[in-house]
C-alpha atoms as one frame of an Amber mdcrd trajectory, in Angstrom:
protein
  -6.611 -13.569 -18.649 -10.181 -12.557 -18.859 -13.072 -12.848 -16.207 -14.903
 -15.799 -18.090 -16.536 -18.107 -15.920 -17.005 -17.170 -12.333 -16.573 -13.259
 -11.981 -13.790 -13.167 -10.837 -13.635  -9.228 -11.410 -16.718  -8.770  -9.479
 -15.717 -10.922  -6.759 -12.166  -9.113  -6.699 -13.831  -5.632  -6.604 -16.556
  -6.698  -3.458 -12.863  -8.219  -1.640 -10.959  -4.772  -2.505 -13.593  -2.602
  -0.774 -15.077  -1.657  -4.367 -18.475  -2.331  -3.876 -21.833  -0.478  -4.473
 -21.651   0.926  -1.081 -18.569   2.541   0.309 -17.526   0.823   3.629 -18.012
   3.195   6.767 -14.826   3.061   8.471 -11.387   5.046   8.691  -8.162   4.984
   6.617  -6.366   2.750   9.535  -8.908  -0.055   8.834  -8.556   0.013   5.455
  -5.069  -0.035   5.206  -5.267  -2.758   7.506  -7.485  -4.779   5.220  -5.473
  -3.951   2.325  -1.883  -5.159   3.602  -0.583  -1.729   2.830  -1.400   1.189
   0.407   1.245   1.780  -1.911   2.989   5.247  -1.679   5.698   6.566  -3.468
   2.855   9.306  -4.696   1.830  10.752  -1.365  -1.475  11.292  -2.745  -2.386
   7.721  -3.572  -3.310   7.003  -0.246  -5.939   9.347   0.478  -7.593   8.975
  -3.659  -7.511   4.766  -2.568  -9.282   5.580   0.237 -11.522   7.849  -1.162
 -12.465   5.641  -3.409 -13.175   2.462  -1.070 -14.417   4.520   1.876 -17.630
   6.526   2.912 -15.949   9.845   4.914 -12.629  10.356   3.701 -11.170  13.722
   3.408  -7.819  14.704   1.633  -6.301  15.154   5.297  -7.215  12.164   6.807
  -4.199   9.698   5.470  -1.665  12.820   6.714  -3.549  13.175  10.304  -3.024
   9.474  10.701   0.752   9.639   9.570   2.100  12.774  11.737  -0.810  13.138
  14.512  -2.349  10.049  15.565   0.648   8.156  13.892  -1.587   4.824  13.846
  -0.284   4.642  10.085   3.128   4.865   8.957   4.794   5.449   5.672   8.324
   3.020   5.265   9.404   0.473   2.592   7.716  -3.052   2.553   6.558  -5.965
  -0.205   8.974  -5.814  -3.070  11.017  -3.222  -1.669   8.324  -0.341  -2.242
   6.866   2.309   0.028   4.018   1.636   1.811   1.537   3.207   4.717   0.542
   0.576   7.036  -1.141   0.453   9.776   1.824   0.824  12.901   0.534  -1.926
  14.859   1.505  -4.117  11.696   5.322  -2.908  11.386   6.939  -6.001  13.087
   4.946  -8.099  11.331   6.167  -6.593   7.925   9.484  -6.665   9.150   9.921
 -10.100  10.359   7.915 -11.264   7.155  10.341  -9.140   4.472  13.687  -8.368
   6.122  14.930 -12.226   5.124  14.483 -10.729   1.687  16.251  -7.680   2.004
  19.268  -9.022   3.538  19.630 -12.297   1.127  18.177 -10.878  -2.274  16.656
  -7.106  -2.617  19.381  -5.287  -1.068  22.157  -6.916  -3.215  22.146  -4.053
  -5.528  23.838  -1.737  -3.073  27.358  -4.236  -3.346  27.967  -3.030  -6.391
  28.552   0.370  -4.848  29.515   0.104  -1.159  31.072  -2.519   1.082  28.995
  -3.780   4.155  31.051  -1.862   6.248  30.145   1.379   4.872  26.331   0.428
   5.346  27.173  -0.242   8.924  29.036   2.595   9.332  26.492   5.139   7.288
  23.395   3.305   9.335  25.551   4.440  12.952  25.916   7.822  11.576  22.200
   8.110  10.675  21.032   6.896  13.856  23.158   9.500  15.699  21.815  12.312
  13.833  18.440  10.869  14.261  19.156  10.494  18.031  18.228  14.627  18.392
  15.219  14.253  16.305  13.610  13.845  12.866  15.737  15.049   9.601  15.606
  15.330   5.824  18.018  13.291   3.593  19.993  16.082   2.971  20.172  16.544
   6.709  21.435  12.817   7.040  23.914  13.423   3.941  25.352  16.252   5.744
  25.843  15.184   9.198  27.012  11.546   8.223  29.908  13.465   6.224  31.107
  15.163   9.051  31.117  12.421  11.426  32.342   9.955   9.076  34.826  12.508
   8.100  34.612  11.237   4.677  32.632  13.438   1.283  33.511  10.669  -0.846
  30.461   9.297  -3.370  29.344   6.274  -1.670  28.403   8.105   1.142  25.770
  10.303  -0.847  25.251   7.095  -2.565  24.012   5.499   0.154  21.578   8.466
   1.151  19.763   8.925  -2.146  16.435   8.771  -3.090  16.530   4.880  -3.543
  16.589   4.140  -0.179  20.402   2.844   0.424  20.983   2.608   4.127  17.490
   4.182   5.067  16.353   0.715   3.636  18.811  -0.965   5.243  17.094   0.952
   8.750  13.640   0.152   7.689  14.195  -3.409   7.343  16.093  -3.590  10.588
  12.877  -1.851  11.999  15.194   1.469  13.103  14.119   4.375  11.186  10.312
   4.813   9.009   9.277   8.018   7.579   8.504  11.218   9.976   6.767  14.502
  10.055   7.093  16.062   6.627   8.442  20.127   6.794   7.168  22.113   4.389
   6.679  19.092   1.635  10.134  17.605   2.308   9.992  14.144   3.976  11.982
  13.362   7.288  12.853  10.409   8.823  13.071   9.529  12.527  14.084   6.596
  14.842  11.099   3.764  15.133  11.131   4.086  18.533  11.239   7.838  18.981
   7.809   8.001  16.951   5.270   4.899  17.593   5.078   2.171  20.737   5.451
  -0.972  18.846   3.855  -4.411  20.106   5.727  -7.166  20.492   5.628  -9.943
  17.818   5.880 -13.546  18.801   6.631 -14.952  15.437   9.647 -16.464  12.910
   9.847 -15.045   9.530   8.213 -17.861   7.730   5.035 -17.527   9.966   4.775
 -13.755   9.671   4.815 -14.487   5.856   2.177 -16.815   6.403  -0.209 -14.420
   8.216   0.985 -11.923   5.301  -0.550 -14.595   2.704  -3.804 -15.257   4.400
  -4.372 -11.270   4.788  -3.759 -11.036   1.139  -5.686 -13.871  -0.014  -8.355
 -11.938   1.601  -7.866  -8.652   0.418  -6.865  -9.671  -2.981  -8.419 -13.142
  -4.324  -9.319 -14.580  -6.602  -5.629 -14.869  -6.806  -2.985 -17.478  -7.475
  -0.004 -18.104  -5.886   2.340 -16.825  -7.993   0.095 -13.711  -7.621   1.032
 -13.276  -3.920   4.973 -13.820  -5.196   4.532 -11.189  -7.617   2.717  -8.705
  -5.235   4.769  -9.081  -2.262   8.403  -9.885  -4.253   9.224 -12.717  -2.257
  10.563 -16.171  -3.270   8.417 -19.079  -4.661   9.992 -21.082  -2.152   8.986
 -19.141   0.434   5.703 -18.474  -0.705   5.013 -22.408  -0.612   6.053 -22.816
   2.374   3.756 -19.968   3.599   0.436 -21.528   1.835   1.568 -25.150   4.114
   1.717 -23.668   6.985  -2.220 -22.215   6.377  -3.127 -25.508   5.896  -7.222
 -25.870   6.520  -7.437 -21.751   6.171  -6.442 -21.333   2.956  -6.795 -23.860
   0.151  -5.860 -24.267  -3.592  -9.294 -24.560  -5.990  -8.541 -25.329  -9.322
  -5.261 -23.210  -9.045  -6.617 -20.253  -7.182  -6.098 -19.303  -3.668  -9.322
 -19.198  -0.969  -9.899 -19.255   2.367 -11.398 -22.264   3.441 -14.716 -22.436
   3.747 -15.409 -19.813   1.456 -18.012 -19.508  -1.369 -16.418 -17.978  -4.483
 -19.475 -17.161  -5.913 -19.828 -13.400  -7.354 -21.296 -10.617  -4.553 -24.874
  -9.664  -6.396 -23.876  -6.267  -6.366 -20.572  -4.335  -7.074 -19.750  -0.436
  -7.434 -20.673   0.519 -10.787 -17.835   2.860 -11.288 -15.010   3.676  -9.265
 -12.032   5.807  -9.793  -8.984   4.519  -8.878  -5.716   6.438  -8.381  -1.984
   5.892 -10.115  -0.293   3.067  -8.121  -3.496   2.150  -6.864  -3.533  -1.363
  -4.947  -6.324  -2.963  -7.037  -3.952  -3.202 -10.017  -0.512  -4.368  -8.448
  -1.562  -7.366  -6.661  -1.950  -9.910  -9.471   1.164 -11.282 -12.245  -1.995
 -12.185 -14.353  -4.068  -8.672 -14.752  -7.438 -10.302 -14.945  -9.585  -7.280
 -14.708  -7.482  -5.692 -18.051  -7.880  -6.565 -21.811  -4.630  -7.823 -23.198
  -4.662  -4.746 -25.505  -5.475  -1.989 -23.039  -2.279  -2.930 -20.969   0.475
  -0.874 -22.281  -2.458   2.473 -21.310  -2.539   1.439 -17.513   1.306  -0.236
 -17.284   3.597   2.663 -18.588   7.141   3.013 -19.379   9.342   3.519 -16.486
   7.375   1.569 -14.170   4.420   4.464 -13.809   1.371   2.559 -13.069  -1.825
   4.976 -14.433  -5.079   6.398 -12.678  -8.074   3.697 -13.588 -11.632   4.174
 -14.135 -13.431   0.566 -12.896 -16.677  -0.987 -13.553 -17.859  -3.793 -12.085
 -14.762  -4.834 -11.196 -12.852  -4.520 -14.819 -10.475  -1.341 -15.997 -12.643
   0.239 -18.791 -10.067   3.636 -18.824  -7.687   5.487 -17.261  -8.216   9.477
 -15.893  -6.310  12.620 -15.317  -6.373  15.415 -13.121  -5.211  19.065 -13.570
  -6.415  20.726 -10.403  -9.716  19.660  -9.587 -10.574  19.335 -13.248 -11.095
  15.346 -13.620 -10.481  13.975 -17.989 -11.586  10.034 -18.424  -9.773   8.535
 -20.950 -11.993   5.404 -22.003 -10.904   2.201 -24.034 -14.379   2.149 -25.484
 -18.000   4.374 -25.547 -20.154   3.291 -22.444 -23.889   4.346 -22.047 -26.690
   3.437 -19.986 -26.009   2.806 -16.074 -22.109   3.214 -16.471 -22.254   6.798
 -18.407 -24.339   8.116 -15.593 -22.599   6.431 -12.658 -19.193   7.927 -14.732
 -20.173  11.166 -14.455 -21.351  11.252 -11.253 -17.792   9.670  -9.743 -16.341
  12.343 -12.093 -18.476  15.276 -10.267 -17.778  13.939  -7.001 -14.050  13.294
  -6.929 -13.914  16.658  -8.642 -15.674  18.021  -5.491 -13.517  15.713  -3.091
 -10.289  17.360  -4.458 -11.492  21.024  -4.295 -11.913  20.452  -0.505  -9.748
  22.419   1.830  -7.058  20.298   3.833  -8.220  20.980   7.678  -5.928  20.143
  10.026  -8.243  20.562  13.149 -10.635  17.942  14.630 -13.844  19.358  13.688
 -14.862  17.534  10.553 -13.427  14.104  12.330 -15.350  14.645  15.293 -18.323
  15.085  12.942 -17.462  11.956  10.975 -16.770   9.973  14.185 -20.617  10.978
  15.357 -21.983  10.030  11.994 -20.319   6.971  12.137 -21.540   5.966  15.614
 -25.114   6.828  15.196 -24.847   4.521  11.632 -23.046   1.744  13.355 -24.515
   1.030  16.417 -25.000  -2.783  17.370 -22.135  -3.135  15.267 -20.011  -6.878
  15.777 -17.132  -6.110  18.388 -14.603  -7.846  15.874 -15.450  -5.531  12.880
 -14.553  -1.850  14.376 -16.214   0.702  12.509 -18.281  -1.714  10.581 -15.458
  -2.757   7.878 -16.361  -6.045   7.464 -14.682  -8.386   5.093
């Protein structure tokens, strides 16, 4: 599908943060506004930010993970990993756990009964009970208190997930403190305070749906089933319940109220990461020629690193280092070949930045910020309005 008619690429770009000017807030907003950043690549996060956001540096996603821990790393729409924002977690889980337990966690009965989940998921929360650990960790200490080495129970702690999925879901166990690279896992409520969440599944999906319909529209509904892996049914049900928030034009999702008209202005070239949100929201990849898909959507599910402009996937891009290669479909001049080089020059910059892991450049950022922002709306916190 192209972007004929409306601009619907522009008008996707200004709603992903991908405008001319990059928003002036922090990496918890964001992933707030973006339901979730994708992040099997622990790198993604921080190059999605960097790309939507003003001050950014390659440590801020990890100081928000393991020492503010307002964002946390765990498995959420279609049975991915995710960091989200931890004030969000029940709302994931009471939104996606009906889908775990009825459909995406089927695949584990071809392997192991439910009574080895149940009895792998006590093991891991024992071990977890004296503090975080490393799947090989869990492997190891659910052997010898199971008292059992056979292969479901390294089955079940692999890198797929297995019974750490069946934690997540329950809202028991997200990602921890990482040890020298390797991840860790620790109990939920060992690591953040969570809120409480007054709300059934099927209206925690439907607060799901209108958060993506304003991330990620112009979308349709069987976008928001493809994006967040969760029945039609459902999903339907979801859309009723926003009745007179969100409403169906001519097939596509919008809040009420809204004009779809194109922002006058969007980023003339961004560079987006591999597994980037922008291009896993949408079943229909309207900012992507037809022919340019099999480039971005690679074998084995590897999703590649995207150049943008105005909204539409012109390339992809590699880096070795800090050294950053475009790849483009087609020659560009003008405007885009100097706003292109310039993104090249400055992500190349943005990588060769030492990771900090004091407070000095934040406390900097958070002055900037202030002195930018002041008299800004009490409902838009560090001026990331939608």
């Amino acid at each position: 599908m192209s972007c004929a008619g409306v601009d619907r690429c522009a008008v996707y770009a200004d709603r992903q943060w991908l405008g001319r000017e990059r928003k002036a807030c922090d990496v918890v907003a964001l992933a707030r506004h973006l339901v979730g950043i994708q992040s099997q690549l622990p790198t993604t996060p921080g190059l999605a930010a960097r790309a939507r956001l003003a001050d950014v540096g390659p440590d801020d996603v990890r100081h928000e993970l393991e020492q503010t821990r307002r964002l946390v790393r765990t498995w959420t729409v279609r049975g991915t990993l995710h960091v989200v924002p931890a004030e969000d977690l029940p709302l994931f889980w009471q939104a996606l756990r009906p889908e775990w337990e009825a459909r995406w966690s089927k695949y584990l009965d071809n392997h192991v009964t439910r009574q080895q989940r149940a009895d792998a998921a006590a093991a891991c929360l024992q071990i977890l009970a004296r503090g975080p650990a490393t799947r090989a960790e869990l492997l190891a200490g659910a052997q010898e208190i199971l008292g059992c080495r056979d292969e479901w129970v390294a089955y079940l702690f692999s890198s797929w997930g297995g019974v750490l999925k069946d934690l997540s879901y329950a809202g028991q166990v997200v990602y921890g403190p990482e040890l020298e690279g390797e991840v860790r896992f620790v109990r939920t409520e060992d690591w953040v305070d969570m809120p409480e969440l007054d709300m059934d599944p099927d209206e925690a999906l439907a607060a799901l749906l209108e958060r993506y319909v304003t991330a990620y529209s112009p979308a349709r509904l069987q976008d928001f089933v493809h994006w967040s892996g969760v029945t039609v049914k459902r999903a339907r049900e979801a859309l009723a319940r926003l009745k007179g928030r969100v409403e169906v034009r001519d097939g596509w999702l919008v809040r009420a109220r809204e004009d779809d008209q194109p922002p006058g202005d969007v980023g003339v070239v961004r560079l987006l990461p591999k597994f980037d949100p922008y291009p896993l929201a949408h079943k229909a990849k309207i900012y992507l020629d037809e022919a340019h898909y099999k480039a971005v959507f690679r074998q084995a599910a590897d999703v590649s690193a995207v150049v943008l402009s105005r909204g539409r996937v012109i390339g992809t891009w590699r880096a070795r280092g800090h050294r950053v290669t475009p790849e483009l479909f087609a020659p560009v001049d003008g405007a885009v070949a100097i706003a292109l080089e310039q993104e090249l020059e400055a992500l190349s910059a943005w990588l060769r930045q030492p990771v900090q892991t004091g407070q000095g450049r934040r406390s900097a950022l958070r002055a900037g910020r202030t002195s930018r922002l002041e008299g800004a709306p009490p409902d838009q916190p560090d001026g990331c309005a939608s």
